[in-house]
PDB file of C-alpha atoms in Angstrom:
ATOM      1  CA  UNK A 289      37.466 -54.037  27.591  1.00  0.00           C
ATOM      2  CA  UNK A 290      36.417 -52.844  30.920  1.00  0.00           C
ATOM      3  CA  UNK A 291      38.110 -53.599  34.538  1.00  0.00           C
ATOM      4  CA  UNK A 292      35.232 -52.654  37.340  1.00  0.00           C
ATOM      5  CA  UNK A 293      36.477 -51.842  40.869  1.00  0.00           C
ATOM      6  CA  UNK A 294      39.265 -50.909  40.859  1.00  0.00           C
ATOM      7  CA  UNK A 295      40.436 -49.514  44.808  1.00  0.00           C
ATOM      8  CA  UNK A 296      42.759 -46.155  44.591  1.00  0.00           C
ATOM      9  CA  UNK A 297      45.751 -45.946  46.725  1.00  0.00           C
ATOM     10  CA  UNK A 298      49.431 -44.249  47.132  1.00  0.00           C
ATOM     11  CA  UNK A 299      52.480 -46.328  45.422  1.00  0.00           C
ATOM     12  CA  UNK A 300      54.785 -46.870  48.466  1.00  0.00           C
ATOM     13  CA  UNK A 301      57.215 -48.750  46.323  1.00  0.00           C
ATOM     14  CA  UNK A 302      57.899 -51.733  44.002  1.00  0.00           C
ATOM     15  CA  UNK A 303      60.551 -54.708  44.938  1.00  0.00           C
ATOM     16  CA  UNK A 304      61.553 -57.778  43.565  1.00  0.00           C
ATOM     17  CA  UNK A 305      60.060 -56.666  40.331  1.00  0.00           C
ATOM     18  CA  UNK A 306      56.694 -58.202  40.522  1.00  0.00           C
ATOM     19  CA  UNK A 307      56.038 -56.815  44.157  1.00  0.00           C
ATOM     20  CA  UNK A 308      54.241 -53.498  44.695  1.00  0.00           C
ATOM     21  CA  UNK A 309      53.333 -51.932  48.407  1.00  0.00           C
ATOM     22  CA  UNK A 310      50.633 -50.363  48.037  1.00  0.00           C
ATOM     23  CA  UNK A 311      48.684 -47.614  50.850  1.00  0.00           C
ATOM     24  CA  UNK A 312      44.770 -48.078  49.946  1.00  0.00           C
ATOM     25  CA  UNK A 313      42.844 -44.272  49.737  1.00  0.00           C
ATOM     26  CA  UNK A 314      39.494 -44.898  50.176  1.00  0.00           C
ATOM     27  CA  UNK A 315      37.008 -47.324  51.422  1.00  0.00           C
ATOM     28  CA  UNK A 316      36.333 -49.247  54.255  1.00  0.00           C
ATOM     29  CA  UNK A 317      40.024 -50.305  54.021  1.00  0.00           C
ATOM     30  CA  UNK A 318      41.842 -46.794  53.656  1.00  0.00           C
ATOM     31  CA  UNK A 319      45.094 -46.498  55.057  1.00  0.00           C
ATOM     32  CA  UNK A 320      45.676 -50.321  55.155  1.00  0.00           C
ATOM     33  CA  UNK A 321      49.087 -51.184  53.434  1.00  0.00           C
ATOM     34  CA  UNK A 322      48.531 -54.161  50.485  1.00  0.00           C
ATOM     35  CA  UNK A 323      51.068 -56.074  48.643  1.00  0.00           C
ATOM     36  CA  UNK A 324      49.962 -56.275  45.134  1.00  0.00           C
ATOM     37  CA  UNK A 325      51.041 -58.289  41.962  1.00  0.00           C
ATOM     38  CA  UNK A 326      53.469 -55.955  39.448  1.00  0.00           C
ATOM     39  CA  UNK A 327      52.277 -57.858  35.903  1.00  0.00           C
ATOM     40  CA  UNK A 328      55.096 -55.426  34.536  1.00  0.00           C
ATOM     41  CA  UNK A 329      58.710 -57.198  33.928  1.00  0.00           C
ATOM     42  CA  UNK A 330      60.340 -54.006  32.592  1.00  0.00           C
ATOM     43  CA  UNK A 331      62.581 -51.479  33.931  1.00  0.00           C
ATOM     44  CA  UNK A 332      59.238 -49.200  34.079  1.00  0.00           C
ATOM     45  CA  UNK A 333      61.558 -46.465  33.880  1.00  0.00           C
ATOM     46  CA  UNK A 334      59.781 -43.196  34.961  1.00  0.00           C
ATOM     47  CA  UNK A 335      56.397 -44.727  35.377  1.00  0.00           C
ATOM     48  CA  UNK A 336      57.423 -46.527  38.429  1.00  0.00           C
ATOM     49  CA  UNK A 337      57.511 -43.066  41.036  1.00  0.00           C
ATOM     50  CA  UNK A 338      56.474 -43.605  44.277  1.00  0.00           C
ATOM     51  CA  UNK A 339      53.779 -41.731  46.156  1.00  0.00           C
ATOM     52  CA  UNK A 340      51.581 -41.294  42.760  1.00  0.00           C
ATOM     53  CA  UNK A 341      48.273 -42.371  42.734  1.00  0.00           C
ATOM     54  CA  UNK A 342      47.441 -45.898  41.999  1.00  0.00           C
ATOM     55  CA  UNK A 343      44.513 -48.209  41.156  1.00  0.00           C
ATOM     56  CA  UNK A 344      44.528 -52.168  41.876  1.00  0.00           C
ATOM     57  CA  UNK A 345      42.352 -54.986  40.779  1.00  0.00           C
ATOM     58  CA  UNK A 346      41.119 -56.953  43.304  1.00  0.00           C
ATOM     59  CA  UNK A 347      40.908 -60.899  43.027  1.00  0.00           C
ATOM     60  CA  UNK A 348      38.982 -63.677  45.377  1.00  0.00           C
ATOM     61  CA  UNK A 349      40.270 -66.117  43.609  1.00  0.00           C
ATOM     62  CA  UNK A 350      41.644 -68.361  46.648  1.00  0.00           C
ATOM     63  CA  UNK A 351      44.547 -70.267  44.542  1.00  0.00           C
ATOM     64  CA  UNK A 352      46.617 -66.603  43.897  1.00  0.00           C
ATOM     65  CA  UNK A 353      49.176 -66.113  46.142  1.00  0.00           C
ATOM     66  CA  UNK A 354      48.122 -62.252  46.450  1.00  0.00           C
ATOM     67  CA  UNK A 355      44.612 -60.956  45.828  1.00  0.00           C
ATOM     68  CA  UNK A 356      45.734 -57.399  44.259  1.00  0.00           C
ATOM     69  CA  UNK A 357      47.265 -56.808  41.132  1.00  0.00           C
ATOM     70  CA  UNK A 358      48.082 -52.903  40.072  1.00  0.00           C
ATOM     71  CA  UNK A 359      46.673 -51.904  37.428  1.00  0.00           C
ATOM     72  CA  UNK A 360      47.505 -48.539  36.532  1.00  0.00           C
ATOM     73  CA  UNK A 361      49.514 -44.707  37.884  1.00  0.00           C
ATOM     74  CA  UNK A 362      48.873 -41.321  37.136  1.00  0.00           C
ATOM     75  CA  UNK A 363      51.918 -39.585  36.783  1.00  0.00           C
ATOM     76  CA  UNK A 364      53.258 -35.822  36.496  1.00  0.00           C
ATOM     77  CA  UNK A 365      54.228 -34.472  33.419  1.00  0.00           C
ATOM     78  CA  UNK A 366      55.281 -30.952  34.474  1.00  0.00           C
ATOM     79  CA  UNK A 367      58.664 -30.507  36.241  1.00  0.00           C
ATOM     80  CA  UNK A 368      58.322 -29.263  39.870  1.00  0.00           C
ATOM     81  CA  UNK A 369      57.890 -25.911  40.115  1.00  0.00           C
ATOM     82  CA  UNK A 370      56.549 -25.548  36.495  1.00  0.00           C
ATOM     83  CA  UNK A 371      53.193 -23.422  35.953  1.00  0.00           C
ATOM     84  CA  UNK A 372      49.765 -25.527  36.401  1.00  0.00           C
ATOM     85  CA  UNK A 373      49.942 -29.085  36.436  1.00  0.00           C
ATOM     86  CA  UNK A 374      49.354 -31.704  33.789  1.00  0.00           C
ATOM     87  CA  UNK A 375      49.070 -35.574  34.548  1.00  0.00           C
ATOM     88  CA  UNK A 376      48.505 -38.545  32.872  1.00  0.00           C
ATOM     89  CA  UNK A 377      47.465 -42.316  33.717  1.00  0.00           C
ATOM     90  CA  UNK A 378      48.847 -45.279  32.547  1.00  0.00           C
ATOM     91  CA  UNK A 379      48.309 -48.903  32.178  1.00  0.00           C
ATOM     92  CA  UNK A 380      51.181 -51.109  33.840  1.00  0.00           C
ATOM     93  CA  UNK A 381      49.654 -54.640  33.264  1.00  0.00           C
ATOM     94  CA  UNK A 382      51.522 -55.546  30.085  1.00  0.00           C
ATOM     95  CA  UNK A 383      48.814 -58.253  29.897  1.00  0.00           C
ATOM     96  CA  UNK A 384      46.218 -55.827  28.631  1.00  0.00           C
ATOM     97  CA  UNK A 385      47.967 -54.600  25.716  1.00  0.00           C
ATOM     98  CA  UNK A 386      46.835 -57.855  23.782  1.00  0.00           C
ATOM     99  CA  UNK A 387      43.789 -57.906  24.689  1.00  0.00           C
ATOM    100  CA  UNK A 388      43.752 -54.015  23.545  1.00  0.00           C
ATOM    101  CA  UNK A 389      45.051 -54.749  20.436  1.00  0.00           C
ATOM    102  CA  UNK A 390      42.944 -57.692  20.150  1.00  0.00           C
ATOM    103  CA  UNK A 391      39.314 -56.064  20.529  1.00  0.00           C
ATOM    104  CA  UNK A 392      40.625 -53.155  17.981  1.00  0.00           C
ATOM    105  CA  UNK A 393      41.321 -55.799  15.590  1.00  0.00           C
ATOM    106  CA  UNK A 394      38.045 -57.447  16.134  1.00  0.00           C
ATOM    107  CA  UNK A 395      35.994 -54.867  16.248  1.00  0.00           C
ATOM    108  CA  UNK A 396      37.729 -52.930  13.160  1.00  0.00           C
ATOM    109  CA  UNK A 397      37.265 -49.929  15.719  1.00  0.00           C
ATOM    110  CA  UNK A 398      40.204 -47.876  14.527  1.00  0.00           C
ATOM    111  CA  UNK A 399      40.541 -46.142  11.203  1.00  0.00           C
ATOM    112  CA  UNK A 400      44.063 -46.753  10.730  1.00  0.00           C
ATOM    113  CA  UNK A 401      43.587 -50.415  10.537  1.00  0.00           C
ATOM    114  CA  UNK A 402      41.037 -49.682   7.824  1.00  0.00           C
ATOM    115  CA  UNK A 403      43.963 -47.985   6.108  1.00  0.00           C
ATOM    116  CA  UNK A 404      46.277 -51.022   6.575  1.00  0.00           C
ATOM    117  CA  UNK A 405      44.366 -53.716   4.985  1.00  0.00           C
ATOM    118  CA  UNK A 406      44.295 -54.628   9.031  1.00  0.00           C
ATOM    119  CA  UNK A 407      40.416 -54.709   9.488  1.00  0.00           C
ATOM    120  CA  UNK A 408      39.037 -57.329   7.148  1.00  0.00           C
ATOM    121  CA  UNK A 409      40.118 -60.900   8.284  1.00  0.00           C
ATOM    122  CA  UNK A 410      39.179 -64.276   7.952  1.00  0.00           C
ATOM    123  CA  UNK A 411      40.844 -66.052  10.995  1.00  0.00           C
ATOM    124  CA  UNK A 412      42.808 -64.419  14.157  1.00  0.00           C
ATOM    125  CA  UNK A 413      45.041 -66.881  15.823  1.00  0.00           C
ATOM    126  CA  UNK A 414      46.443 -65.871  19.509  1.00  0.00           C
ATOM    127  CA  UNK A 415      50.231 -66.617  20.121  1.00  0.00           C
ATOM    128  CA  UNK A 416      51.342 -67.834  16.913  1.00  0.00           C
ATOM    129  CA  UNK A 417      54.684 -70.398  17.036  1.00  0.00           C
ATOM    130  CA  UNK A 418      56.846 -70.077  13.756  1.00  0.00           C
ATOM    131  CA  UNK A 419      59.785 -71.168  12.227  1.00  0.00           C
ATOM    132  CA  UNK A 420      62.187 -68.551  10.865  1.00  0.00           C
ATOM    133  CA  UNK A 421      65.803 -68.665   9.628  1.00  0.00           C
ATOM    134  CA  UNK A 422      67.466 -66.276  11.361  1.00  0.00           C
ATOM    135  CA  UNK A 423      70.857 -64.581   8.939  1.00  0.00           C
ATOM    136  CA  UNK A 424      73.799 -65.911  10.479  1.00  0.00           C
ATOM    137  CA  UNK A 425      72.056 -69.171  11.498  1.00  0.00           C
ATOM    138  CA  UNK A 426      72.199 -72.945  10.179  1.00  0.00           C
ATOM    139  CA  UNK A 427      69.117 -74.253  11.648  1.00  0.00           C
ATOM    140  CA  UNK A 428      65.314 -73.097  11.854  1.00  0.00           C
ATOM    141  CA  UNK A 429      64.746 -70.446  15.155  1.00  0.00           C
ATOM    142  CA  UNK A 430      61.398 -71.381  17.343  1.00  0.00           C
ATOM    143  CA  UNK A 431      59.657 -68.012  17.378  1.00  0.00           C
ATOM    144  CA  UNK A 432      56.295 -66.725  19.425  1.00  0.00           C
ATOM    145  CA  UNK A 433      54.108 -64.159  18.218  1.00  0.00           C
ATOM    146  CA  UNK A 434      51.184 -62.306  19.429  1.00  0.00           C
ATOM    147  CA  UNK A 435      49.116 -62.465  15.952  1.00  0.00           C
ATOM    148  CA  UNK A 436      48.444 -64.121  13.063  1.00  0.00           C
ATOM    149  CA  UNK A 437      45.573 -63.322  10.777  1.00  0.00           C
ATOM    150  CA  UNK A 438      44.576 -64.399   7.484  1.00  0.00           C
ATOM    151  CA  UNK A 439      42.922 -62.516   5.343  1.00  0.00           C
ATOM    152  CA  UNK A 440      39.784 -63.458   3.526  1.00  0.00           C
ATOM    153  CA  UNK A 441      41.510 -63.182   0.213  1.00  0.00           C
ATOM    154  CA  UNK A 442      42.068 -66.924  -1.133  1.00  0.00           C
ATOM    155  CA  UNK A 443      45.779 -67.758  -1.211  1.00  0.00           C
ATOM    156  CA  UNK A 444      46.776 -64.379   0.537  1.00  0.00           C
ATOM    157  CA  UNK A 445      49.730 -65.254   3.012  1.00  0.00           C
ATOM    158  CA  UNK A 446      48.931 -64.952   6.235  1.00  0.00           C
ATOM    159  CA  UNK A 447      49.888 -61.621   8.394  1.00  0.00           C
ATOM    160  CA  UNK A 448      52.091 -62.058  11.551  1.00  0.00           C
ATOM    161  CA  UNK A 449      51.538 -59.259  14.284  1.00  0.00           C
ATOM    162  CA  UNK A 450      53.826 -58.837  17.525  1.00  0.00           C
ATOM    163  CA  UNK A 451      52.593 -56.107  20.326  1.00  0.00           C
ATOM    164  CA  UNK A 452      54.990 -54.493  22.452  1.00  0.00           C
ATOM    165  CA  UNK A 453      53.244 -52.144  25.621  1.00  0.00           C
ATOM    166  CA  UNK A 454      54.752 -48.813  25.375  1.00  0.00           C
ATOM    167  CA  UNK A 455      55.105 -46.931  28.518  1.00  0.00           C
ATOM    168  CA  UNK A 456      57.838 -44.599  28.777  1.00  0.00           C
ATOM    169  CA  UNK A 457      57.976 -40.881  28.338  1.00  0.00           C
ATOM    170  CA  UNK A 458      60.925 -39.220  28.882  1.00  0.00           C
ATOM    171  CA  UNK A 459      61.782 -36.004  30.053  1.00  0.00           C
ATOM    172  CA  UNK A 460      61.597 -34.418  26.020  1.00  0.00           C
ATOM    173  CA  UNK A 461      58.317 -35.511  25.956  1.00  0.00           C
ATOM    174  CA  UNK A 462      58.384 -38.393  23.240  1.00  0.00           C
ATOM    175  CA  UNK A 463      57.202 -42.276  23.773  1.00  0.00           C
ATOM    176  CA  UNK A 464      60.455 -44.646  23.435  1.00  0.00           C
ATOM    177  CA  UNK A 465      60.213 -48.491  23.660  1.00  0.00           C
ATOM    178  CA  UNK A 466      62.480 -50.383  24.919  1.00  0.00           C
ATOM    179  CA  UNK A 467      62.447 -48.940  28.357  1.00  0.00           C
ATOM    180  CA  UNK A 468      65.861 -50.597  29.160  1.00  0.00           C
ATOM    181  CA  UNK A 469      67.771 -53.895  27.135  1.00  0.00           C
ATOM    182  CA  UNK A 470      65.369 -56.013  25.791  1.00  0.00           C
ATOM    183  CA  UNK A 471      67.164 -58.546  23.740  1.00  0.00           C
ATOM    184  CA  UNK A 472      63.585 -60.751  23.056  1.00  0.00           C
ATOM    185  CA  UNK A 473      62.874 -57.380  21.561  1.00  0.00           C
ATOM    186  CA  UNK A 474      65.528 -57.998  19.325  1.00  0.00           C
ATOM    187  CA  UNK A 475      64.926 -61.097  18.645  1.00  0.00           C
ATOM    188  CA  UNK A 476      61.210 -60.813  17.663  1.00  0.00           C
ATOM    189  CA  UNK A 477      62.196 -57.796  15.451  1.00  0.00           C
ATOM    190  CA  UNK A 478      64.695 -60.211  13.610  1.00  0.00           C
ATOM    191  CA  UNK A 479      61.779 -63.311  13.254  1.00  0.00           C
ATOM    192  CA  UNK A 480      59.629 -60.727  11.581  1.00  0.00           C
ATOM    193  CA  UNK A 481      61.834 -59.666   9.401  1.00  0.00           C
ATOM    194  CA  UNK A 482      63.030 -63.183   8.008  1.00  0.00           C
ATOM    195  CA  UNK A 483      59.092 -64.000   7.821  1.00  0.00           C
ATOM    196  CA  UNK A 484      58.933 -61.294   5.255  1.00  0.00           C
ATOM    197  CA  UNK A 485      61.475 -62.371   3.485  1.00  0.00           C
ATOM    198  CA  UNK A 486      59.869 -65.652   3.125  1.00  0.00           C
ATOM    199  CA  UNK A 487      56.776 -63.825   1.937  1.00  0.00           C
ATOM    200  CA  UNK A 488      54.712 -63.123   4.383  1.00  0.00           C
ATOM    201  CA  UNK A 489      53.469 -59.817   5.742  1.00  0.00           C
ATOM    202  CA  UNK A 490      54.426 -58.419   9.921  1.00  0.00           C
ATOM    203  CA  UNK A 491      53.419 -55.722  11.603  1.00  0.00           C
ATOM    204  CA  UNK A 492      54.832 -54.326  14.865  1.00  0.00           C
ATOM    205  CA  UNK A 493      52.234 -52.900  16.731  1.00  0.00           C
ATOM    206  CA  UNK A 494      53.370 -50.313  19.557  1.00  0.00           C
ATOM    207  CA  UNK A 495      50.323 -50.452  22.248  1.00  0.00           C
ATOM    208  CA  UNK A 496      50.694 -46.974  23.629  1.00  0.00           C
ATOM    209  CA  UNK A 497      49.562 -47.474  27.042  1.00  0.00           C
ATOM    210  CA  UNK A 498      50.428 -43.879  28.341  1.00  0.00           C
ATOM    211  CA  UNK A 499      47.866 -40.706  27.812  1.00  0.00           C
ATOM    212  CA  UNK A 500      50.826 -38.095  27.383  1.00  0.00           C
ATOM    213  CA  UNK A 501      52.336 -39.662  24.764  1.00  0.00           C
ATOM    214  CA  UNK A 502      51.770 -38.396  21.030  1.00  0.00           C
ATOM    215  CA  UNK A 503      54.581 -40.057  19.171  1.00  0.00           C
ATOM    216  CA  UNK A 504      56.961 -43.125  19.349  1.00  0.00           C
ATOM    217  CA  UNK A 505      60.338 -43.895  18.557  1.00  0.00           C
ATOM    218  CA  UNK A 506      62.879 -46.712  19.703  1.00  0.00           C
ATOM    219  CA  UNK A 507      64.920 -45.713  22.647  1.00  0.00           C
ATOM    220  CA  UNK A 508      68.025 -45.719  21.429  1.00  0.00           C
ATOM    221  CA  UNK A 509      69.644 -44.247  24.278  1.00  0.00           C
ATOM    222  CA  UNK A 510      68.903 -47.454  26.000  1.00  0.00           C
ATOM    223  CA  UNK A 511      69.182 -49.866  23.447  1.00  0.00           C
ATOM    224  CA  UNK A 512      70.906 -49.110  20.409  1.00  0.00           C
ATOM    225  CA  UNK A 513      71.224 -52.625  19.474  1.00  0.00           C
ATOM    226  CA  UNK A 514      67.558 -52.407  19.447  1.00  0.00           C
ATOM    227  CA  UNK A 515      67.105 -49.115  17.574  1.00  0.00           C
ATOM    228  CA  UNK A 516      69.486 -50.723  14.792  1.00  0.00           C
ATOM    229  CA  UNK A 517      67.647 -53.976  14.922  1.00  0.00           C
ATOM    230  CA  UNK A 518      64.014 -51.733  14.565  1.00  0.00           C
ATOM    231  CA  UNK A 519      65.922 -49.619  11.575  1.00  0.00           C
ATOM    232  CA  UNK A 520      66.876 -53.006   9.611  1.00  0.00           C
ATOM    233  CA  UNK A 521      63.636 -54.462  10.382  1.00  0.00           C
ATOM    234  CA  UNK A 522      61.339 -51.635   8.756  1.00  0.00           C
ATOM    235  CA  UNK A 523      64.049 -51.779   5.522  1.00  0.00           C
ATOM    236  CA  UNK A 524      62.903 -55.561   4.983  1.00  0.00           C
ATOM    237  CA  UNK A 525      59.299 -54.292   5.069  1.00  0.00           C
ATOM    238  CA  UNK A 526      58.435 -55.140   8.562  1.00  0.00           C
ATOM    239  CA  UNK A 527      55.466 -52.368   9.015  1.00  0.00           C
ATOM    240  CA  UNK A 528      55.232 -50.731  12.299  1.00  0.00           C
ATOM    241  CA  UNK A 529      51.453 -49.021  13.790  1.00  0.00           C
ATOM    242  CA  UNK A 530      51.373 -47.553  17.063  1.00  0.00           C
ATOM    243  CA  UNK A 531      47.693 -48.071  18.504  1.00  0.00           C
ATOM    244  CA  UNK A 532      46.699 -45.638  21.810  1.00  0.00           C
ATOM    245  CA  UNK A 533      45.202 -47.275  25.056  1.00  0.00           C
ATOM    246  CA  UNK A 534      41.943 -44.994  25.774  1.00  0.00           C
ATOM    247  CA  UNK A 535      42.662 -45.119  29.591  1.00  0.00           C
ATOM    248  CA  UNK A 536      39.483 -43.292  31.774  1.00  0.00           C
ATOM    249  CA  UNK A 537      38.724 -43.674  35.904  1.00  0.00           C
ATOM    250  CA  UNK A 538      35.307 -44.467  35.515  1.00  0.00           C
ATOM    251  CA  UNK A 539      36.085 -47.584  37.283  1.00  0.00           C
ATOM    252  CA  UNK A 540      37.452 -48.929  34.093  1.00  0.00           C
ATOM    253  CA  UNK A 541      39.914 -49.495  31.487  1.00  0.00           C
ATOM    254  CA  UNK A 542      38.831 -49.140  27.981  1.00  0.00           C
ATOM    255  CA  UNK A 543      39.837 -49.796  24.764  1.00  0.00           C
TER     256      UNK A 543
END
């Protein structure tokens, strides 16, 4: 997956959630501000620091109400003050993770799916709607997943998998997802889980979309609900693989 062009500039700040202001860095239009699209809903607790760097997408397409969308930030990871300086970039368009996921999937590219059974499939169906019976409920639940595969095994169930971008590093160093309460995170935790109790097999897949990240937890300093939702969800057998975003500045975002 590759993103050409992208234009470098200085994160002045974000509003309104899906509004970024944006000072361009180079090119024939450095120094101009730009309001670009935010295609993050979260908190996007400490990846969201203004003055990093930044790189937007640019669009022509004449029907979009603005023609930038930002793409990713490299970030600090030292304290101020602290000897040398590490950074690290990473993806904010939640909308990639998918597509991430997807071409990892396709391609069998990782190892670890190899290991999971996850790289041999006869069918991959985008956004999956299900049915589950949720405890505590009378009636059927409308659910949406990312995933589902089927394997080429005749008469194997089918495998539902739900991707969840994973941004946030705090201050200790470790990856946490939620980045603030996500009750749809709940939720979808709770529809895998009932699907494996009616027999089939989930997988939550943690798209690590930050390059100074080396493990993952839920935050459950943010959400506990969560965290107990993610701890009752892997003791029904829901599986969980965290996958990691190769991020570079070649003009591009690969997977």
């Amino acid at each position: 997956m590759e993103l050409e062009g992208l234009y470098r500039g200085r994160l002045i700040r974000r509003y309104k959630r899906f509004f970024a202001e944006v000072e361009l860095l180079e090119g024939e239009r450095a120094g101009e501000v730009v309001t670009a699209h935010c295609p993050n809903t979260g908190s996007m607790r400490a990846v969201c620091v203004e003055g990093c760097e930044v790189w937007l997408s640019p669009s022509d397409n004449p029907k979009r109400k603005l023609a930038w969308t930002w793409e990713l930030i490299r970030l600090p990871l030292d304290p101020p003050g602290a000897d040398g300086r590490r950074e690290a970039l990473v993806a904010v368009h939640t909308g990639r993770a998918n597509a991430h996921v997807e071409a990892a999937l396709q391609q069998a590219s990782v190892s670890v799916l190899h290991d999971m059974g996850l790289a041999d499939f006869a069918r991959l169906k985008r956004e999956s709607r299900v049915e589950v019976l949720l405890p505590g409920n009378d009636t059927p639940e409308r659910s949406r997943l990312d995933f589902q595969m089927w394997p080429k095994e005749e008469g194997a169930a089918s495998i539902y998998l739900e991707v969840k971008q994973l941004t946030l590093r705090e201050s200790d160093g470790h990856g946490y997802f939620p980045d603030s309460v996500s009750t749809r995170a709940q939720r979808h935790l709770a529809s895998l889980a009932a699907l494996v109790a009616a027999g089939h097999r989930c997988v939550l897949v943690f798209c690590v979309a930050h390059d100074g990240i080396e493990d993952v937890a839920p935050a459950a300093h943010l959400d506990p609900a969560y965290a107990q939702a993610f701890a009752q969800a892997q003791a029904a057998g829901v599986e969980v693989l965290a996958l990691g975003m190769q991020i570079t500045l070649e003009e591009s975002l690969s997977a």
